[in-house]
Coordinates of C-alpha atoms and ligand atoms in Angstrom, one line a residue:
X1 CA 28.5 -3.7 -72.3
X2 CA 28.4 -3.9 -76.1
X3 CA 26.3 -0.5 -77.8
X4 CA 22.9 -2.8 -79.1
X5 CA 21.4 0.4 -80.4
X6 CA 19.0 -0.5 -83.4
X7 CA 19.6 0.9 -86.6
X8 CA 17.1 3.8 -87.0
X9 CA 15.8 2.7 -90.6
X10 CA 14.8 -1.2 -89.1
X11 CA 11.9 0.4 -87.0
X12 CA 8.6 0.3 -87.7
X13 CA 8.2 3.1 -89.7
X14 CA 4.9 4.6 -86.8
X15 CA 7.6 4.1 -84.0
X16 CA 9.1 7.5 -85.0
X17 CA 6.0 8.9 -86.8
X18 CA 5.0 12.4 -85.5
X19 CA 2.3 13.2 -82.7
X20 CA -0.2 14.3 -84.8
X21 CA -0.1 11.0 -87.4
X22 CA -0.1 8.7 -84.3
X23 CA -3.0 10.6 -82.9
X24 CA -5.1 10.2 -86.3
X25 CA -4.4 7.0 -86.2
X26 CA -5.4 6.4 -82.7
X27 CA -8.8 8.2 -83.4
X28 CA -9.5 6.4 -86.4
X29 CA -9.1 3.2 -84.7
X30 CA -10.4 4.0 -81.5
X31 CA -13.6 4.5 -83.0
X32 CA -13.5 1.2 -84.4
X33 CA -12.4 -0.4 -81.4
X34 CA -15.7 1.4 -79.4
X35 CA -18.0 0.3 -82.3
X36 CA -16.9 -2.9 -82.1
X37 CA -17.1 -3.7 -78.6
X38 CA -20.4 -2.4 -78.4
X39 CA -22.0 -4.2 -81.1
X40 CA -20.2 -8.0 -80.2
X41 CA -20.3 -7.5 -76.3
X42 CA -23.5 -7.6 -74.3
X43 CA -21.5 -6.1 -71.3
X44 CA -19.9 -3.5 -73.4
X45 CA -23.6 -2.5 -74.5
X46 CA -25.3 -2.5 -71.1
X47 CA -22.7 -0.4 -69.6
X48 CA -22.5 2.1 -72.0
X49 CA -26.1 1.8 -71.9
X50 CA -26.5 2.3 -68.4
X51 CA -23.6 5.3 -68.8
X52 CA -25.6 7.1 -71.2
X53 CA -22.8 7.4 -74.0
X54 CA -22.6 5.7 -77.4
X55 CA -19.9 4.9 -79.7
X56 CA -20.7 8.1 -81.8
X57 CA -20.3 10.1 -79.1
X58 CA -16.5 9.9 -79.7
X59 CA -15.3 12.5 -81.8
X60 CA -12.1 13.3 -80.4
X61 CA -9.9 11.2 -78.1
X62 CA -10.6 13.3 -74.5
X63 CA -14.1 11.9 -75.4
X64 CA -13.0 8.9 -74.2
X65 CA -12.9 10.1 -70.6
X66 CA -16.5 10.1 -71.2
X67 CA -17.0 6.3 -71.5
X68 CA -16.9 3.6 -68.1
X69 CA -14.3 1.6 -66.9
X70 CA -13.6 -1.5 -66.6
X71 CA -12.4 -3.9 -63.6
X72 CA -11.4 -7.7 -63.3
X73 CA -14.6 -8.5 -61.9
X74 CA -16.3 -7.2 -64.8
X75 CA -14.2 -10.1 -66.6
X76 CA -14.6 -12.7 -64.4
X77 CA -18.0 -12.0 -63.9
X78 CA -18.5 -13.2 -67.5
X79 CA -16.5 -16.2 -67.5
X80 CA -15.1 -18.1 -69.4
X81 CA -15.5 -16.3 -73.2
X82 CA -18.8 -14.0 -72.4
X83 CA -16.1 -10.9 -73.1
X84 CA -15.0 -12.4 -76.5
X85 CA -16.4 -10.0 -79.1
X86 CA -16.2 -13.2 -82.5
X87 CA -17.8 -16.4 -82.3
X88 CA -15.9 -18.7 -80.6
X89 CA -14.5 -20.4 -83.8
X90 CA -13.0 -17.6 -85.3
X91 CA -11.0 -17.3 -81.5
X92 CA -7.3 -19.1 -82.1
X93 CA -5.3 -19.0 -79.1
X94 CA -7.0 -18.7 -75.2
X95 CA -4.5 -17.4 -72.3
X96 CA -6.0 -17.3 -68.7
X97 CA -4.6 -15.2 -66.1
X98 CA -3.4 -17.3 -63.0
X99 CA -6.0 -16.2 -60.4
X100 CA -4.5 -17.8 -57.4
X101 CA -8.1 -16.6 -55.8
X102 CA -10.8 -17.5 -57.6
X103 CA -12.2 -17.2 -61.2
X104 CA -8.7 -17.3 -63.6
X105 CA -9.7 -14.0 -66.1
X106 CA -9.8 -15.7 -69.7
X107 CA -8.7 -13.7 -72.9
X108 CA -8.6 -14.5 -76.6
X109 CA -7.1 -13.8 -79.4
X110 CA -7.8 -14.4 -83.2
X111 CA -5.3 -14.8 -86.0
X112 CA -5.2 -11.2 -86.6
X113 CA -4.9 -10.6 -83.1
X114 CA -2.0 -12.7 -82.7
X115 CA -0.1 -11.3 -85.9
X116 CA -0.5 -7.7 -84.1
X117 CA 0.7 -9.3 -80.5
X118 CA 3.9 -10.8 -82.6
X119 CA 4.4 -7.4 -84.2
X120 CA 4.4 -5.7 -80.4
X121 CA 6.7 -8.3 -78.9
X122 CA 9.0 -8.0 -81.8
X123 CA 9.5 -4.0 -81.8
X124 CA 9.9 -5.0 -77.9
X125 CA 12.9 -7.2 -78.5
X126 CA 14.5 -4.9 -81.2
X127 CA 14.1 -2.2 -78.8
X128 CA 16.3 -4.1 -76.5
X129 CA 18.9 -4.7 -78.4
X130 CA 18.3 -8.0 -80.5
X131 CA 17.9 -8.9 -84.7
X132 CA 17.3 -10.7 -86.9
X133 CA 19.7 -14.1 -86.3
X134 CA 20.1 -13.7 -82.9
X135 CA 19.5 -16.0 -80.4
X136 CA 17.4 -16.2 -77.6
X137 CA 16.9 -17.9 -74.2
X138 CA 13.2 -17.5 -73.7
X139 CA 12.6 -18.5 -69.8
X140 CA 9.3 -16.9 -69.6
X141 CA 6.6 -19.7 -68.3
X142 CA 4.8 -21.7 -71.5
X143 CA 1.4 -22.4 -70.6
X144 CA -1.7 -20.1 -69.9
X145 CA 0.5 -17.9 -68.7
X146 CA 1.3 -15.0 -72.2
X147 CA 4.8 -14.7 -71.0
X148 CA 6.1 -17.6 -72.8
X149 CA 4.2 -18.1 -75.6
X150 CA 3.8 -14.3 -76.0
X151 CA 7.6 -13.9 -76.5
X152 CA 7.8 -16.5 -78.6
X153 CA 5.4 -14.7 -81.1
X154 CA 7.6 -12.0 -81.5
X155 CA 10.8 -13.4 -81.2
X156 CA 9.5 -15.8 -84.4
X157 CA 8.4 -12.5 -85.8
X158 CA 11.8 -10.8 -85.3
X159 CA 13.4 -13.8 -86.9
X160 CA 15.6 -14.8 -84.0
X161 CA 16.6 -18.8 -83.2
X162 CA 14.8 -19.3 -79.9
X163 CA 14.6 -22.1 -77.5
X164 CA 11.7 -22.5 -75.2
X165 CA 12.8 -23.2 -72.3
X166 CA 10.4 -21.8 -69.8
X167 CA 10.8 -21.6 -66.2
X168 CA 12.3 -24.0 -63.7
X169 CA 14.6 -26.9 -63.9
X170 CA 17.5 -24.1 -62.9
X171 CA 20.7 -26.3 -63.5
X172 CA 19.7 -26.7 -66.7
X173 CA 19.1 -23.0 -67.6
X174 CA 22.6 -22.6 -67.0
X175 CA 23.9 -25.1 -68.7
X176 CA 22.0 -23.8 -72.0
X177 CA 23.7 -20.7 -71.1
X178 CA 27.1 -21.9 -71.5
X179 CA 26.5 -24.2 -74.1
X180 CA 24.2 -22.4 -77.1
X181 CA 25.5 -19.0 -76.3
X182 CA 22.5 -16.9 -76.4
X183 CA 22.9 -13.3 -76.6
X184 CA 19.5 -12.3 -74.9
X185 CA 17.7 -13.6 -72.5
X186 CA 13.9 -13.3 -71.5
X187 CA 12.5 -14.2 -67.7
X188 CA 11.4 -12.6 -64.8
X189 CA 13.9 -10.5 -62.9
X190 CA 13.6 -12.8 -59.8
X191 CA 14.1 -15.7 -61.5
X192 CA 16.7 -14.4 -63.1
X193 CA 18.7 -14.2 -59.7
X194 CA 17.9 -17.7 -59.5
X195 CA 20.2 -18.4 -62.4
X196 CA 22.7 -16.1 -61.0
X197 CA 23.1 -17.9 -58.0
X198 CA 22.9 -21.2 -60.1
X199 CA 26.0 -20.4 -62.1
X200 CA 28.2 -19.5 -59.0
X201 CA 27.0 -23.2 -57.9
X202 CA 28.4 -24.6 -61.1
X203 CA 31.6 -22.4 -60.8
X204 CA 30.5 -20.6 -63.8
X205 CA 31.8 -16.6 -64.1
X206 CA 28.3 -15.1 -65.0
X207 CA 30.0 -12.2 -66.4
X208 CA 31.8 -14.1 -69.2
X209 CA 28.4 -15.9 -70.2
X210 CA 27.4 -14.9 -74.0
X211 CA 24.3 -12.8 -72.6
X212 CA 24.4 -9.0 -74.0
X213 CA 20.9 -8.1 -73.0
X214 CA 18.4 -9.8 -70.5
X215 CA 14.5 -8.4 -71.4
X216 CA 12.9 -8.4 -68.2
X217 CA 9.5 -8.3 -66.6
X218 CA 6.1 -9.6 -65.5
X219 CA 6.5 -8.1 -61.6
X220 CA 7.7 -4.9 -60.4
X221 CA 11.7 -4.3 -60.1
X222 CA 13.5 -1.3 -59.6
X223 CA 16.4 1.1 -60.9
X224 CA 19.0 -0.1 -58.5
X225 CA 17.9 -4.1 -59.3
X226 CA 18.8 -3.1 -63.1
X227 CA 22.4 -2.1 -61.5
X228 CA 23.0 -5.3 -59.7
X229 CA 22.0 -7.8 -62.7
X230 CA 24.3 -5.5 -65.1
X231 CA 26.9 -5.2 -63.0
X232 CA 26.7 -9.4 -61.9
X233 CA 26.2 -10.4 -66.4
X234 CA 27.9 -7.3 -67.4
X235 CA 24.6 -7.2 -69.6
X236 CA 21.9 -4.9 -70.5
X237 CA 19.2 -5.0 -68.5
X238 CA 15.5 -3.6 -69.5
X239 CA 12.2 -3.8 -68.8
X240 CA 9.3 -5.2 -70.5
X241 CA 5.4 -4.8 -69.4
X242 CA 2.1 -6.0 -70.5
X243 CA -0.9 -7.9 -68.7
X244 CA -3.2 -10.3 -70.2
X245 CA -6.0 -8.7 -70.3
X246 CA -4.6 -6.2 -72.7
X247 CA -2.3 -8.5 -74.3
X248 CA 0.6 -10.1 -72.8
X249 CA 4.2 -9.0 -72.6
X250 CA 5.0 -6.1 -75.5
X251 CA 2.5 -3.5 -74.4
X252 CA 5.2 -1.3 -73.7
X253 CA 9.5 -1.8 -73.6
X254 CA 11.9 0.4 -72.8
X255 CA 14.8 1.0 -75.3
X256 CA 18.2 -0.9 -74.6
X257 CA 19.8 3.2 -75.5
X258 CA 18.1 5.3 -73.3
X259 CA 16.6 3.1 -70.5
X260 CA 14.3 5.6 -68.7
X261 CA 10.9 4.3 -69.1
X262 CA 8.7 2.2 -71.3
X263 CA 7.4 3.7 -74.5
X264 CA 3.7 2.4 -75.0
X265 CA 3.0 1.2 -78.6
X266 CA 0.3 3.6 -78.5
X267 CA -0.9 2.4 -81.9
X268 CA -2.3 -0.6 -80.4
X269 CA -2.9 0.4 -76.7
X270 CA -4.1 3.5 -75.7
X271 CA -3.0 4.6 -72.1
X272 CA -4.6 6.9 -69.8
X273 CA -4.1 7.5 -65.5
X274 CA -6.7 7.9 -63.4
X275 CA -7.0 9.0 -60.2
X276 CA -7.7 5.6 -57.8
X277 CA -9.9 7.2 -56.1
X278 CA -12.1 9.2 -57.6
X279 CA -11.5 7.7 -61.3
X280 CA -10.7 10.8 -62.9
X281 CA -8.0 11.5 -65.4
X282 CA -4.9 12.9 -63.7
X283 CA -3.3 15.8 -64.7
X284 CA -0.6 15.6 -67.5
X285 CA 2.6 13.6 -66.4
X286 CA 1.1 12.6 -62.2
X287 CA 0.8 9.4 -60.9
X288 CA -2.2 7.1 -60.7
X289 CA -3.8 4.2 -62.1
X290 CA -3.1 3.1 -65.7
X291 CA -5.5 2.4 -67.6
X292 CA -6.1 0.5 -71.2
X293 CA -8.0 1.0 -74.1
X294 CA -7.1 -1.7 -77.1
X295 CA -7.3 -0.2 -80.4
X296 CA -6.9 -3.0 -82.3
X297 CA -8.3 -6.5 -80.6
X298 CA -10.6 -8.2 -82.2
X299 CA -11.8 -11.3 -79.8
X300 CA -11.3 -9.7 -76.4
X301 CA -11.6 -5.7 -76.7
X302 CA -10.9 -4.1 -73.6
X303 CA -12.3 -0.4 -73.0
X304 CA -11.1 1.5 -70.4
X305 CA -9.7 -1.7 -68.7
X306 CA -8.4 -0.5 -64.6
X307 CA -4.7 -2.8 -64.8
X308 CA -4.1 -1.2 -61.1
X309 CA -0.6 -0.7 -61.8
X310 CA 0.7 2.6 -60.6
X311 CA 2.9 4.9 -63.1
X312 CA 2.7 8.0 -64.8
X313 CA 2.8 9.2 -68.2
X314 CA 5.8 11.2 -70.3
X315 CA 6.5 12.2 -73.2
X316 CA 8.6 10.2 -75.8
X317 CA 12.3 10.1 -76.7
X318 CA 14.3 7.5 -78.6
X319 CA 10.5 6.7 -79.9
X320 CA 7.7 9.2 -80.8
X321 CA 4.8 7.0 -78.6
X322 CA 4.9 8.3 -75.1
X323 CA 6.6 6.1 -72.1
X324 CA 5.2 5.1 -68.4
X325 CA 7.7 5.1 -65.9
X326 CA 9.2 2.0 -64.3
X327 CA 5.7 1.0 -62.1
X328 CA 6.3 1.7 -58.6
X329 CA 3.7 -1.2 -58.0
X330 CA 0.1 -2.1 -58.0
X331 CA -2.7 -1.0 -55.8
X332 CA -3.6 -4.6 -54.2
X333 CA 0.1 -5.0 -53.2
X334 CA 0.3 -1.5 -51.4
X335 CA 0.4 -2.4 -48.1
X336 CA -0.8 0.5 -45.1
X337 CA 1.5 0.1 -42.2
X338 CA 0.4 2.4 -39.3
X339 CA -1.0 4.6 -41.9
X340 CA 2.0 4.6 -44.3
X341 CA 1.6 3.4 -47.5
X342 CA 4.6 0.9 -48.6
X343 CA 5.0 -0.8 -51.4
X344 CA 7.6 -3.4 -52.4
X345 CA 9.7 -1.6 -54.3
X346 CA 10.7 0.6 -51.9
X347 CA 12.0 -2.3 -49.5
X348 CA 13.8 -3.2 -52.2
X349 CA 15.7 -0.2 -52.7
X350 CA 16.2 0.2 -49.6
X351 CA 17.5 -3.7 -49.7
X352 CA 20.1 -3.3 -52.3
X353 CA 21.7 -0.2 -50.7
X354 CA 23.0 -2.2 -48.2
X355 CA 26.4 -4.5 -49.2
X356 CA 26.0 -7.4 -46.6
X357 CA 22.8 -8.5 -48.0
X358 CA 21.5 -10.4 -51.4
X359 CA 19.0 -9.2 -53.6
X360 CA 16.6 -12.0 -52.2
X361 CA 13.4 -10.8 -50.0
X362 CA 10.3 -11.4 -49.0
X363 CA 8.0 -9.0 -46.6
X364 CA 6.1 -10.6 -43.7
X365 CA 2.6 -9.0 -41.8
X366 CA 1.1 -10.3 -39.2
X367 CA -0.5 -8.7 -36.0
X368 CA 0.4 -9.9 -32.6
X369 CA -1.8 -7.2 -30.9
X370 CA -3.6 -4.8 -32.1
X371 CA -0.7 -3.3 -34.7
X372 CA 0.3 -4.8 -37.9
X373 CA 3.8 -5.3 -38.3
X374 CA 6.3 -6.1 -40.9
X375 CA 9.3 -8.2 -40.8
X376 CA 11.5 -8.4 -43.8
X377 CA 13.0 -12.0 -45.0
X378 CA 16.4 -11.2 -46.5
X379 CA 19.2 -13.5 -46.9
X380 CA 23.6 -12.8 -46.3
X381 CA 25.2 -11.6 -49.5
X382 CA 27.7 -14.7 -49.2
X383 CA 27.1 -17.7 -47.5
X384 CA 28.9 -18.3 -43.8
X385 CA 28.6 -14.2 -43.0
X386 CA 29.5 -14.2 -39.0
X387 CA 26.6 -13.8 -37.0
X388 CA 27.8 -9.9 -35.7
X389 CA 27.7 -9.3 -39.5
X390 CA 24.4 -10.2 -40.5
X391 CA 23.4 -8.4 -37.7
X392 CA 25.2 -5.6 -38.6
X393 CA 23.6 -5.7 -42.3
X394 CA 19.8 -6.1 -40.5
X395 CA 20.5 -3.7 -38.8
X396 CA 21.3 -1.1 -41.4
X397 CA 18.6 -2.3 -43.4
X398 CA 16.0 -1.3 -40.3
X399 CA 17.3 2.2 -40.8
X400 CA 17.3 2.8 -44.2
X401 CA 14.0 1.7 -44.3
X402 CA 13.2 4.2 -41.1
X403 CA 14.7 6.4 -43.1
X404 CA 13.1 6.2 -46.4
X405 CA 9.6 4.7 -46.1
X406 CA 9.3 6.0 -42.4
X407 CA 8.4 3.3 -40.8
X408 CA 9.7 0.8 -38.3
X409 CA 10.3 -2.9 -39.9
X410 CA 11.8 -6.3 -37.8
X411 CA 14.6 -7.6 -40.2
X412 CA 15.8 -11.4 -40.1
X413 CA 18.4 -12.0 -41.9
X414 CA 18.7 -15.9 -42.8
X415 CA 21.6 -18.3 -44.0
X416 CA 22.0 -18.5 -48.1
X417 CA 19.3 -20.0 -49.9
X418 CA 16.9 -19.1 -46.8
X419 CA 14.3 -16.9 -48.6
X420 CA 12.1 -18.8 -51.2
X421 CA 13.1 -18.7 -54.7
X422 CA 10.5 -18.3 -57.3
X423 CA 11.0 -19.5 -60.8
X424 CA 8.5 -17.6 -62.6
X425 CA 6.6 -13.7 -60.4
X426 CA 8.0 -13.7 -57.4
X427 CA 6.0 -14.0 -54.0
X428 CA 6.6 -10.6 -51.9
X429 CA 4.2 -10.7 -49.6
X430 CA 3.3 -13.3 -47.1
X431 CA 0.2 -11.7 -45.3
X432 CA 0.0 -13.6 -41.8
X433 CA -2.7 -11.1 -40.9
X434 CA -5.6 -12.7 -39.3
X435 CA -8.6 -12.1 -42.1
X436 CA -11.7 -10.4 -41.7
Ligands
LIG501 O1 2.9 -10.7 -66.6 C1 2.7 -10.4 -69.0 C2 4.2 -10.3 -69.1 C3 4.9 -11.5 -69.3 C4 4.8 -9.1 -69.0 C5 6.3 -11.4 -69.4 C6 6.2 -9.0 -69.2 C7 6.9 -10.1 -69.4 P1 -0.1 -11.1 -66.3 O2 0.3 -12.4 -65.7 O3 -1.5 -10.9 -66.7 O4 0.8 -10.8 -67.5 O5 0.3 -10.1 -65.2 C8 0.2 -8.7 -65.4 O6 2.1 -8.1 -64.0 O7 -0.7 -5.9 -64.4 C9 1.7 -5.9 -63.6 O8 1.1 -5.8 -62.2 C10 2.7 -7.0 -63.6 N1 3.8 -6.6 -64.5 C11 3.9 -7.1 -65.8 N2 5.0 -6.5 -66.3 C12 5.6 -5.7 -65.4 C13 6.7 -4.8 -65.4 C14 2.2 -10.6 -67.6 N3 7.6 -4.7 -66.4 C15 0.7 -7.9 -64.2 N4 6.9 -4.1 -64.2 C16 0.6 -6.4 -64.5 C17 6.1 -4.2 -63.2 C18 4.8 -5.7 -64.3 N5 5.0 -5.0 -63.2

């Protein structure tokens, strides 16, 4: 893999500022943010109200411990634009989350708004790797979705030549591939297997394939899924994270040189973990909940927004602005098996450990009797494995999940192609569990 780190003086120059100036900056505008979402948002108002703290209460940034947080209800409870803080007209661009329950959560953004999202996404992409000239295979969704669109904004920013491809039509993906030669590529990690499997269909050597640097996110992946796409492009691989509500993709990136955790851009979203449970601030560098404050947004402030993702906080490195690390998943997908607590990611580390299977999976609950139980979907790393084989691999895929997450899981490993694909956040969790 080619060396892609950026050239030190093409950063923004606040990427590498000291502490203390990010700080003042953060204060500064975090009193504006407050202010602002008071004064334009009724629901801003009445919970600070009802909290008993006002903007000017702020005079240092622990103060903002001090101030309520925010949930998705709270959005969708004002839908669709009673969280914009500008009148309508001045709002340019509206995303909507994809709420497969429910109310979608809308956000907005003005022109401002969208000129600071571009700036985020494009530090995001030069932190992986890419400048100006490059090109760029965006397969991020286009749509309500921010992935796509979001992307784009920076990638325009950053100067790059980009194709919108989006998500789906896989043969076609590849065939771009081959034929513009991109050197980065955006998408979601599972999709991105997708195309893997897509160009050993079309008898294409993945590894040969222009790609120097995939940017990848919008669902939780792990360490030792960022060694199996490397190792099958001979490519970069990093990870990008964001959330509508905040934003959209570029709220934090990790750097294509160091690769151990997302730095925040901390001048536009200011991070905090809580404590799940009780809601308090966690002790420097422990796990929780994050939590966003936007210091900048103009139609859709968020204060003290809950995202329910689950990371902690350290300090920076190959930027000043302090990373999360790689999140280990969110709250609603934490599943309690017998009283353990398992998440995702750990069934897929435990997954790639094991040779005779492909990076493919989905988990199953249901509950025969009384217990809950867990059967993982995987798929045989090649297709036309014998049967003793597979068996072999489910096997040792039973223990190393024993092993590691401690608890007992039925594993069926299918034929290739078996386990659903996705082409945009993959499905993990098919809960067969009666409801109620
Ligand atoms: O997924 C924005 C995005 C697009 C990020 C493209 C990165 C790339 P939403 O659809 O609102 O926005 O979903 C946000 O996805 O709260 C996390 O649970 C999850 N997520 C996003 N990025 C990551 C990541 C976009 N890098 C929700 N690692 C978030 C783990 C992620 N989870």
């Amino acid at each position: 893999m080619k060396d892609l780190t950026p050239d030190r003086k093409n950063l923004d120059p606040i990427e590498i500022a000291s502490r203390d100036e990010i700080a003042a900056l953060q204060l500064e505008r975090l009193k504006w943010s407050l202010r602002h979402a008071y004064e334009n948002v009724p629901f801003y108002r009445d919970s600070f109200d009802a909290a008993g703290v006002h903007p000017d209460d702020l005079k240092d940034l622990s103060d903002l411990a001090r101030f309520p947080l925010t949930v998705k209800t709270d959005l969708r409870d004002n839908y669709p634009f009673g969280m914009f803080a500008v009148p309508r007209e001045q709002v340019a661009r509206i995303h909507a989350s994809s709420g497969t329950t429910g109310q979608p959560t809308v956000v907005g953004y003005t022109q401002k708004d969208l000129e600071h999202w571009g700036t985020v996404v494009a530090r995001s992409l030069r932190a992986a790797g890419l400048r100006t000239g490059d090109m760029l295979h965006n397969a991020y969704g286009y749509g309500l979705f921010t992935g796509g669109l979001g992307i784009h904004l920076g990638a325009d920013a950053l100067g790059l030549t980009t194709y919108p491809i989006s998500g789906g039509m896989t043969p076609r993906q590849v065939r771009l591939i081959e034929d513009f030669k991109p050197k980065g590529i955006t998408v979601t990690p599972s999709y991105a297997l997708s195309i893997l499997d897509e160009f050993a269909r079309q008898g294409f050597n993945p590894r040969a394939s222009s790609l120097e640097v995939g940017i990848f996110g919008a669902e939780p992946w792990t360490n030792a899924m960022r060694l199996e796409i490397e190792q099958a492009f001979d490519m970069h691989a990093v990870d990008i994270y964001g959330l509508s509500e905040v934003m959209g993709p570029g709220v934090s990136m990790e750097c294509v040189e160091t690769k151990d955790g997302l730095h925040i851009w901390e001048d536009h979203f200011y991070p905090e973990v809580i404590n799940p449970e009780t809601g308090e601030p966690v002790g420097e560098g422990e796990q929780g909940e994050l939590v966003f404050t936007s210091l900048t947004k103009e139609a859709f402030p968020v204060i003290r927004y809950r995202t329910r993702d689950l990371t902690r906080l350290l300090p920076g490195t190959a930027r000043s602005m302090r990373r999360m690390e790689k999140i280990t998943g969110r709250s609603d997908d934490m599943i309690i098996l017998r009283g353990v607590n398992v998440f995702p990611t750990q069934i897929e580390e435990a997954l790639m450990k094991v040779p005779g299977l492909a990076p493919h999976f989905q988990i199953e609950l249901s509950r025969p009797g009384r217990m809950d139980q867990m059967r993982i979907l995987c798929e045989e790393a090649q297709p036309g494995m014998s049967d003793e084989a597979c068996a072999q691999a489910a096997k040792t895929l039973s223990a190393h999940i024993k092993q590691t997450v401690g608890i007992s899981a039925a594993v069926d490993v299918a034929k290739s192609g078996g386990v659903a694909r996705s082409e945009g956040k993959a499905v993990r969790i098919l809960d067969n569990r009666p409801k109620g």
